[in-house]
Amino acid sequence: MKIVVIGIGNPLMGDDGFGVAVIEELKRLNLPVDIQEFGTLGLQILKFIEGYDVCIVIDTVRGGKKPGEIHVFDLEKVDLNVKIPISLHDIDFVEALKLCGFRFKLPKIFVIGVEPERIDFGMELSEPVRSAVPKVIKIVVDMINEMMNTPAPDG
């Protein structure tokens, strides 16, 4: 199974650097998957993830929870016609999928996001978001282990 984990975010904007922070830690673990940081790219990500079986996206997510709380969802089970703030960037990941996703052979996509406390100039994550980093790393590693131990479907 071919898996990629991507981090999205701007480390110069406080909690928006969450995805990048998680990716930096994941790279140290020597996992049997591709691990990439994409900054604030939107549409360009679609071409990159084409050809993978699974893509795990790490980002900040505004979903009405308390800062530092974690969101985990499968994009196949999300109504893309409803505005879901998966990203805080100019064109978010859901918008990229709505606009151009049909043109690519996309993998199964999971999003793991954390509720931000502050998105403002600065390179530090807030305490609630920083404390979510190891929790998200565990979620990602558990997902990868489960997927790698599950036979790929025929076809």
Coordinates of N, CA and C in Angstrom, one line a residue:
M1 N 0.9 -1.2 0.0 CA 0.0 0.0 0.0 C 0.9 1.2 0.0
K2 N 0.6 2.2 -0.9 CA 1.4 3.4 -1.0 C 0.7 4.5 -0.3
I3 N 1.3 5.0 0.8 CA 0.7 6.0 1.7 C 1.6 7.3 1.7
V4 N 0.9 8.4 1.7 CA 1.6 9.7 1.8 C 0.9 10.5 3.0
V5 N 1.8 11.1 3.8 CA 1.3 12.0 4.9 C 1.8 13.4 4.5
I6 N 0.8 14.3 4.4 CA 1.2 15.7 4.1 C 0.8 16.7 5.1
G7 N 1.7 17.6 5.4 CA 1.4 18.7 6.3 C 1.1 20.0 5.6
I8 N 0.1 20.7 6.0 CA -0.3 21.9 5.3 C -0.2 23.0 6.4
G9 N 0.2 24.2 6.1 CA 0.2 25.3 7.0 C 1.4 26.2 6.8
N10 N 1.3 27.4 7.5 CA 2.3 28.4 7.5 C 2.9 28.6 8.9
P11 N 4.1 28.1 9.1 CA 4.7 28.2 10.4 C 5.0 29.6 10.9
L12 N 4.8 30.6 10.0 CA 5.0 32.0 10.4 C 3.7 32.6 11.0
M13 N 2.7 31.8 11.0 CA 1.4 32.3 11.5 C 0.8 31.5 12.7
G14 N 1.7 31.4 13.7 CA 1.2 30.7 14.9 C 0.7 29.3 14.7
D15 N -0.5 29.1 15.2 CA -1.1 27.7 15.1 C -1.3 27.2 13.7
D16 N -1.2 28.0 12.7 CA -1.3 27.6 11.4 C -0.1 26.7 11.0
G17 N 0.9 26.7 11.8 CA 2.1 25.9 11.5 C 2.0 24.5 12.1
F18 N 0.8 24.2 12.6 CA 0.6 22.8 13.2 C 1.0 21.7 12.3
G19 N 0.5 21.7 11.0 CA 0.7 20.6 10.1 C 2.2 20.5 9.8
V20 N 2.9 21.6 9.7 CA 4.4 21.5 9.5 C 5.1 20.9 10.7
A21 N 4.7 21.4 11.9 CA 5.3 20.8 13.1 C 5.1 19.3 13.3
V22 N 3.9 18.8 12.9 CA 3.7 17.4 13.0 C 4.6 16.7 12.0
I23 N 4.7 17.2 10.8 CA 5.5 16.6 9.7 C 6.9 16.5 10.1
E24 N 7.5 17.6 10.7 CA 8.9 17.5 11.2 C 9.1 16.4 12.2
E25 N 8.2 16.2 13.1 CA 8.3 15.1 14.1 C 8.1 13.7 13.4
L26 N 7.2 13.6 12.5 CA 7.0 12.3 11.8 C 8.2 11.9 11.0
K27 N 8.9 12.9 10.4 CA 10.1 12.5 9.6 C 11.2 11.9 10.4
R28 N 11.2 12.1 11.7 CA 12.2 11.5 12.6 C 11.9 10.1 12.9
L29 N 10.7 9.6 12.6 CA 10.3 8.2 13.0 C 10.6 7.1 12.0
N30 N 11.1 7.5 10.9 CA 11.5 6.5 9.9 C 10.3 5.5 9.5
L31 N 9.2 6.1 9.2 CA 8.0 5.4 8.9 C 8.1 4.9 7.4
P32 N 7.4 3.8 7.1 CA 7.4 3.2 5.8 C 6.4 3.9 4.8
V33 N 6.4 5.2 4.9 CA 5.5 6.0 4.0 C 6.2 7.3 3.6
D34 N 5.6 7.9 2.6 CA 6.2 9.2 2.2 C 5.6 10.3 3.1
I35 N 6.5 11.2 3.5 CA 6.1 12.3 4.4 C 6.5 13.6 3.7
Q36 N 5.6 14.5 3.5 CA 5.8 15.8 2.8 C 5.2 17.0 3.5
E37 N 5.8 18.1 3.4 CA 5.3 19.4 3.9 C 4.9 20.2 2.7
F38 N 3.7 20.8 2.6 CA 3.3 21.5 1.5 C 2.9 23.0 1.8
G39 N 3.3 23.5 2.9 CA 3.0 24.9 3.2 C 1.6 25.2 3.0
T40 N 1.3 26.3 2.2 CA -0.1 26.7 2.0 C -0.6 26.4 0.6
L41 N 0.0 25.4 -0.1 CA -0.4 25.1 -1.4 C -1.8 24.4 -1.4
G42 N -2.6 24.6 -2.4 CA -3.9 24.0 -2.5 C -4.0 23.1 -3.7
L43 N -4.3 23.7 -4.8 CA -4.5 22.9 -6.1 C -3.3 22.0 -6.4
Q44 N -2.1 22.5 -6.1 CA -0.9 21.8 -6.5 C -0.8 20.4 -5.8
I45 N -1.4 20.3 -4.6 CA -1.3 19.1 -3.8 C -2.0 17.9 -4.6
L46 N -3.1 18.2 -5.3 CA -3.8 17.2 -6.0 C -3.0 16.4 -7.0
K47 N -2.2 17.1 -7.7 CA -1.3 16.4 -8.7 C -0.3 15.6 -8.0
F48 N 0.3 16.1 -6.8 CA 1.3 15.3 -6.1 C 0.7 14.0 -5.5
I49 N -0.5 14.0 -5.0 CA -1.1 12.9 -4.3 C -1.7 11.8 -5.2
E50 N -1.8 12.2 -6.5 CA -2.3 11.3 -7.5 C -1.4 10.0 -7.5
G51 N -1.9 8.9 -7.5 CA -1.2 7.6 -7.6 C -0.9 7.0 -6.3
Y52 N -1.2 7.7 -5.2 CA -1.1 7.0 -3.9 C -2.4 6.3 -3.6
D53 N -2.3 5.3 -2.7 CA -3.6 4.6 -2.3 C -4.3 5.4 -1.2
V54 N -3.5 6.0 -0.3 CA -4.0 6.8 0.9 C -3.2 8.0 1.1
C55 N -3.9 9.1 1.4 CA -3.3 10.4 1.7 C -3.8 10.8 3.1
I56 N -2.9 11.1 4.0 CA -3.3 11.6 5.3 C -2.9 13.1 5.4
V57 N -3.8 14.0 5.5 CA -3.6 15.4 5.5 C -3.6 15.9 7.0
I58 N -2.5 16.7 7.4 CA -2.5 17.2 8.7 C -2.6 18.8 8.5
D59 N -3.5 19.4 9.3 CA -3.7 20.8 9.1 C -4.5 21.3 10.3
T60 N -4.7 22.7 10.4 CA -5.6 23.3 11.3 C -7.0 23.2 10.8
V61 N -8.0 23.0 11.7 CA -9.3 22.9 11.2 C -10.2 23.7 12.2
R62 N -11.0 24.6 11.7 CA -12.0 25.3 12.6 C -13.3 24.6 12.5
G63 N -13.6 24.0 13.6 CA -14.9 23.2 13.6 C -15.7 23.5 14.8
G64 N -15.4 24.5 15.5 CA -16.2 24.9 16.7 C -15.9 24.2 18.0
K65 N -14.7 23.5 18.0 CA -14.3 22.8 19.2 C -13.4 23.8 20.0
K66 N -12.9 23.3 21.1 CA -12.0 24.1 21.9 C -10.6 24.0 21.3
P67 N -9.7 25.1 21.4 CA -8.4 25.0 20.9 C -7.6 23.7 21.4
G68 N -7.0 23.1 20.4 CA -6.2 21.9 20.7 C -7.0 20.6 20.5
E69 N -8.3 20.7 20.4 CA -9.1 19.5 20.1 C -8.8 19.0 18.7
I70 N -8.9 17.7 18.5 CA -8.5 17.1 17.3 C -9.7 16.6 16.5
H71 N -9.7 16.9 15.2 CA -10.7 16.4 14.3 C -10.1 15.3 13.4
V72 N -10.8 14.2 13.2 CA -10.3 13.1 12.3 C -11.5 12.7 11.4
F73 N -11.3 12.8 10.1 CA -12.4 12.4 9.2 C -11.9 11.9 7.9
D74 N -12.7 11.1 7.3 CA -12.5 10.5 6.0 C -13.3 11.4 5.0
L75 N -12.6 12.0 4.0 CA -13.2 12.9 3.1 C -14.3 12.3 2.2
E76 N -14.2 10.9 2.0 CA -15.3 10.3 1.3 C -16.6 10.4 2.0
K77 N -16.6 10.6 3.3 CA -17.8 10.6 4.1 C -18.3 12.1 4.4
V78 N -17.6 13.0 3.7 CA -18.0 14.4 3.9 C -18.7 15.0 2.7
D79 N -19.7 15.7 2.9 CA -20.4 16.3 1.8 C -19.6 17.5 1.3
L80 N -19.0 17.4 0.1 CA -18.1 18.5 -0.3 C -18.9 19.7 -0.8
N81 N -20.2 19.6 -0.8 CA -21.0 20.8 -1.2 C -21.3 21.7 0.0
V82 N -20.9 21.2 1.2 CA -21.1 22.0 2.4 C -19.7 22.6 2.7
K83 N -19.7 23.8 3.1 CA -18.4 24.5 3.4 C -17.9 24.0 4.7
I84 N -16.8 23.2 4.6 CA -16.1 22.7 5.7 C -14.7 23.3 5.8
P85 N -14.4 24.0 6.9 CA -13.1 24.7 6.9 C -12.0 23.8 7.3
I86 N -11.6 23.0 6.3 CA -10.5 22.1 6.5 C -9.1 22.8 6.6
S87 N -9.1 23.9 5.9 CA -7.8 24.7 5.9 C -8.2 26.2 6.1
L88 N -7.2 26.9 6.5 CA -7.4 28.4 6.7 C -6.6 29.2 5.6
H89 N -6.3 28.5 4.5 CA -5.5 29.1 3.5 C -6.4 29.7 2.3
D90 N -5.7 30.4 1.4 CA -6.4 31.1 0.3 C -7.4 30.2 -0.4
I91 N -7.0 29.0 -0.9 CA -7.9 28.0 -1.5 C -7.7 26.8 -0.7
D92 N -8.6 26.4 0.1 CA -8.4 25.2 1.0 C -8.5 23.9 0.2
F93 N -8.2 22.9 0.9 CA -8.2 21.5 0.3 C -9.5 21.1 -0.2
V94 N -10.6 21.4 0.5 CA -11.9 21.0 0.0 C -12.3 21.8 -1.3
E95 N -11.9 23.1 -1.3 CA -12.2 23.9 -2.5 C -11.4 23.3 -3.7
A96 N -10.1 22.9 -3.5 CA -9.3 22.3 -4.5 C -10.0 21.1 -5.0
L97 N -10.5 20.2 -4.1 CA -11.2 19.0 -4.6 C -12.4 19.3 -5.4
K98 N -13.2 20.3 -4.9 CA -14.4 20.7 -5.7 C -14.1 21.2 -7.1
L99 N -13.1 22.0 -7.2 CA -12.7 22.6 -8.4 C -12.1 21.6 -9.4
C100 N -11.2 20.8 -8.9 CA -10.4 20.0 -9.9 C -10.2 18.5 -9.5
G101 N -10.8 18.1 -8.4 CA -10.6 16.7 -8.0 C -11.0 15.7 -9.0
F102 N -12.0 16.0 -9.8 CA -12.5 15.0 -10.8 C -11.4 14.8 -11.9
R103 N -10.4 15.7 -12.0 CA -9.4 15.5 -13.1 C -8.3 14.6 -12.7
F104 N -8.2 14.2 -11.5 CA -7.1 13.4 -11.0 C -7.6 12.1 -10.4
K105 N -6.8 11.1 -10.4 CA -7.1 9.8 -9.8 C -6.6 9.9 -8.4
L106 N -7.4 10.3 -7.5 CA -7.1 10.7 -6.1 C -7.2 9.4 -5.2
P107 N -6.3 9.4 -4.2 CA -6.4 8.3 -3.2 C -7.5 8.5 -2.2
K108 N -7.7 7.6 -1.3 CA -8.5 7.8 -0.2 C -7.9 8.8 0.7
I109 N -8.6 9.8 1.1 CA -8.0 11.0 1.9 C -8.6 11.1 3.3
F110 N -7.7 11.1 4.2 CA -8.1 11.3 5.6 C -7.6 12.7 6.0
V111 N -8.3 13.4 6.9 CA -7.8 14.7 7.4 C -7.7 14.6 8.9
I112 N -6.6 14.9 9.4 CA -6.4 15.0 10.9 C -6.1 16.5 11.1
G113 N -6.9 17.2 11.9 CA -6.7 18.6 12.1 C -6.9 18.9 13.6
V114 N -6.3 20.0 13.9 CA -6.4 20.5 15.3 C -7.1 21.9 15.3
E115 N -7.9 22.1 16.3 CA -8.6 23.4 16.4 C -7.6 24.4 16.9
P116 N -7.4 25.5 16.1 CA -6.4 26.5 16.5 C -6.9 27.4 17.6
E117 N -5.9 28.0 18.4 CA -6.3 29.0 19.3 C -6.0 30.4 18.7
R118 N -4.9 30.5 18.0 CA -4.6 31.8 17.4 C -3.9 31.6 16.1
I119 N -4.3 32.4 15.1 CA -3.7 32.4 13.8 C -3.2 33.9 13.7
D120 N -2.0 34.1 13.9 CA -1.4 35.5 13.9 C 0.1 35.4 13.7
F121 N 0.7 36.5 13.4 CA 2.1 36.5 13.1 C 2.9 36.0 14.4
G122 N 3.8 35.0 14.1 CA 4.5 34.4 15.2 C 4.8 33.0 14.8
M123 N 5.9 32.5 15.3 CA 6.4 31.1 15.0 C 6.1 30.1 16.0
E124 N 5.4 30.5 17.1 CA 5.2 29.6 18.2 C 3.7 29.0 18.1
L125 N 3.6 27.7 18.4 CA 2.2 27.2 18.5 C 1.7 27.5 19.9
S126 N 0.4 27.8 20.0 CA -0.2 28.0 21.3 C 0.0 26.7 22.2
E127 N -0.2 26.8 23.5 CA 0.0 25.6 24.3 C -1.0 24.5 24.0
P128 N -2.3 24.8 23.8 CA -3.2 23.7 23.5 C -2.9 23.0 22.2
V129 N -2.4 23.8 21.2 CA -2.1 23.2 19.9 C -0.8 22.4 20.0
R130 N 0.2 22.9 20.7 CA 1.5 22.2 20.9 C 1.3 20.9 21.6
S131 N 0.3 20.9 22.6 CA 0.1 19.6 23.3 C -0.6 18.6 22.4
A132 N -1.2 19.0 21.3 CA -1.9 18.1 20.4 C -0.9 17.4 19.5
V133 N 0.3 17.9 19.3 CA 1.2 17.3 18.4 C 1.5 15.9 18.7
P134 N 1.9 15.5 19.9 CA 2.1 14.0 20.1 C 0.9 13.2 20.0
K135 N -0.3 13.7 20.3 CA -1.5 12.9 20.1 C -1.8 12.7 18.6
V136 N -1.6 13.7 17.8 CA -1.8 13.5 16.4 C -0.7 12.5 15.8
I137 N 0.5 12.6 16.2 CA 1.5 11.7 15.8 C 1.1 10.3 16.1
K138 N 0.6 10.0 17.3 CA 0.1 8.7 17.6 C -1.0 8.2 16.7
I139 N -2.0 9.1 16.5 CA -3.1 8.8 15.6 C -2.6 8.4 14.2
V140 N -1.6 9.2 13.6 CA -1.1 8.9 12.3 C -0.3 7.6 12.3
V141 N 0.5 7.3 13.3 CA 1.3 6.1 13.4 C 0.3 4.9 13.5
D142 N -0.7 5.0 14.3 CA -1.7 3.9 14.4 C -2.4 3.7 13.1
M143 N -2.8 4.8 12.4 CA -3.5 4.6 11.1 C -2.6 3.9 10.1
I144 N -1.3 4.3 10.1 CA -0.4 3.7 9.1 C -0.2 2.2 9.5
N145 N 0.0 1.9 10.7 CA 0.2 0.5 11.1 C -1.1 -0.3 10.8
E146 N -2.2 0.2 11.0 CA -3.5 -0.5 10.6 C -3.6 -0.7 9.1
M147 N -3.3 0.3 8.4 CA -3.4 0.2 6.9 C -2.3 -0.7 6.3
M148 N -1.1 -0.7 6.9 CA 0.0 -1.6 6.4 C -0.3 -3.0 6.7
N149 N -1.1 -3.3 7.7 CA -1.4 -4.7 8.1 C -2.6 -5.2 7.5
T150 N -3.3 -4.3 6.7 CA -4.5 -4.7 6.0 C -4.2 -4.9 4.5
P151 N -4.6 -6.1 4.0 CA -4.3 -6.3 2.6 C -5.0 -5.3 1.7
A152 N -4.3 -4.9 0.6 CA -4.9 -3.9 -0.3 C -6.0 -4.6 -1.1
P153 N -7.1 -3.9 -1.4 CA -8.2 -4.5 -2.1 C -7.8 -4.8 -3.6
D154 N -8.3 -5.8 -4.1 CA -8.0 -6.2 -5.5 C -8.6 -5.2 -6.4
G155 N -8.0 -4.9 -7.5 CA -8.6 -4.0 -8.5 C -7.6 -3.0 -8.9

